[in-house]
Amino acid sequence: MAANKTIRQMLEAGEFIWAPCVYDCTSARAVELCGYNAILLSSSELEFSMNGIPGGLYNWEEYIWATERIAGSSGLPLIVDGENGGGSPLQVYRNCKRLAEAGAMAITVEDEAGGGIGCGYGYAHKAGFLEADLFAANIQAAVDAVKGTECIIIARTNCRGGGAAQTGAMARRNGLGIEEAIRRARLGAEAGAEITMIQSINYAGCEEECIRIGREIPGYHFYPDLHASGGASDVTFEQLKQWGFQLVSNHACMKGATKGMLEYLRENFRNQNTVYSENDEFDRRLGHEFHPFGFGEWIERDQKYTAYREQVRKAGEKRMETDVH
């Protein structure tokens, strides 16, 4: 399934992009059913689903495979959290080229100096950041890699430090400050990235920094992960638009899926039956067994090919009868 629109088309049309983070085909389809206009493959949530921990322990083959499956299952354009792209220009070039070929409509490439796929989730240590000139070269390589495709590059810097309390251990890591973050984002834009993202600006009271980012960095601006504090959203879409932002993401799919699984399983275990889960018809569009992909279409295809096979078989039998006579 190809996306109905590209990220570039949406941006050029002035459409504000809200892309929840997904980690498989089912979460991507759920986002689509709820009316969002884009999806973002979360590297951490993907690894949680694969390995049970976000430690950068999977590889690029697995990541590209996931990109291809998710992009092919949804009508929404897929943004891919590409981590540091591999860490060096040629690795970034190859990986971004393959991600674009797999169906990614936008790829973030960041300056984190992590291990493995480049996640850099070091809770007991500080992995650090790539040198600014290497980051700029990586962005140029990524831009070259997706030329001639519908994919665009997002230059992401994690070097600011701090951020919202909801990001847990990562928010407490030391950073290089907003001045360096803005400088690096500008380097990314100069290297050809059409979108920039400065991580850790997503906190209550971020207006001053956000206005500055929108004013000083050319191109489109991505606000990372919308959060809520004290029962209210840290920012509103209208504020983000006024400050010069065109894209925003958020994490909800894995939390929601886990909450639902625990609820069903606990009730079934307590009751020693499946009455609770079997009778919870929460959305009539999905059907009793939660078929989010529209099994009717696949049943029709199967019937079409089965009927054609029968048609060919009968035609062959008829020819044989004619040859005999």
Short mmCIF file of C-alpha atoms in Angstrom, two decimals, residues 295-314:
data_model
loop_
_atom_site.label_atom_id
_atom_site.label_comp_id
_atom_site.label_asym_id
_atom_site.label_seq_id
_atom_site.Cartn_x
_atom_site.Cartn_y
_atom_site.Cartn_z
CA PHE A 295 -9.79 -8.80 5.58
CA GLY A 296 -12.69 -8.43 3.14
CA GLU A 297 -10.31 -7.13 0.48
CA TRP A 298 -8.03 -10.15 0.89
CA ILE A 299 -10.97 -12.57 0.85
CA GLU A 300 -12.14 -11.01 -2.41
CA ARG A 301 -8.67 -11.40 -3.89
CA ASP A 302 -8.53 -15.02 -2.83
CA GLN A 303 -11.95 -15.64 -4.37
CA LYS A 304 -10.84 -13.94 -7.59
CA TYR A 305 -7.74 -16.10 -7.99
CA THR A 306 -9.57 -19.26 -6.93
CA ALA A 307 -12.26 -18.59 -9.52
CA TYR A 308 -9.64 -17.98 -12.20
CA ARG A 309 -7.87 -21.20 -11.31
CA GLU A 310 -11.16 -23.07 -11.65
CA GLN A 311 -11.79 -21.35 -14.99
CA VAL A 312 -8.38 -22.48 -16.28
CA ARG A 313 -8.97 -26.02 -15.01
CA LYS A 314 -12.35 -26.31 -16.76
#
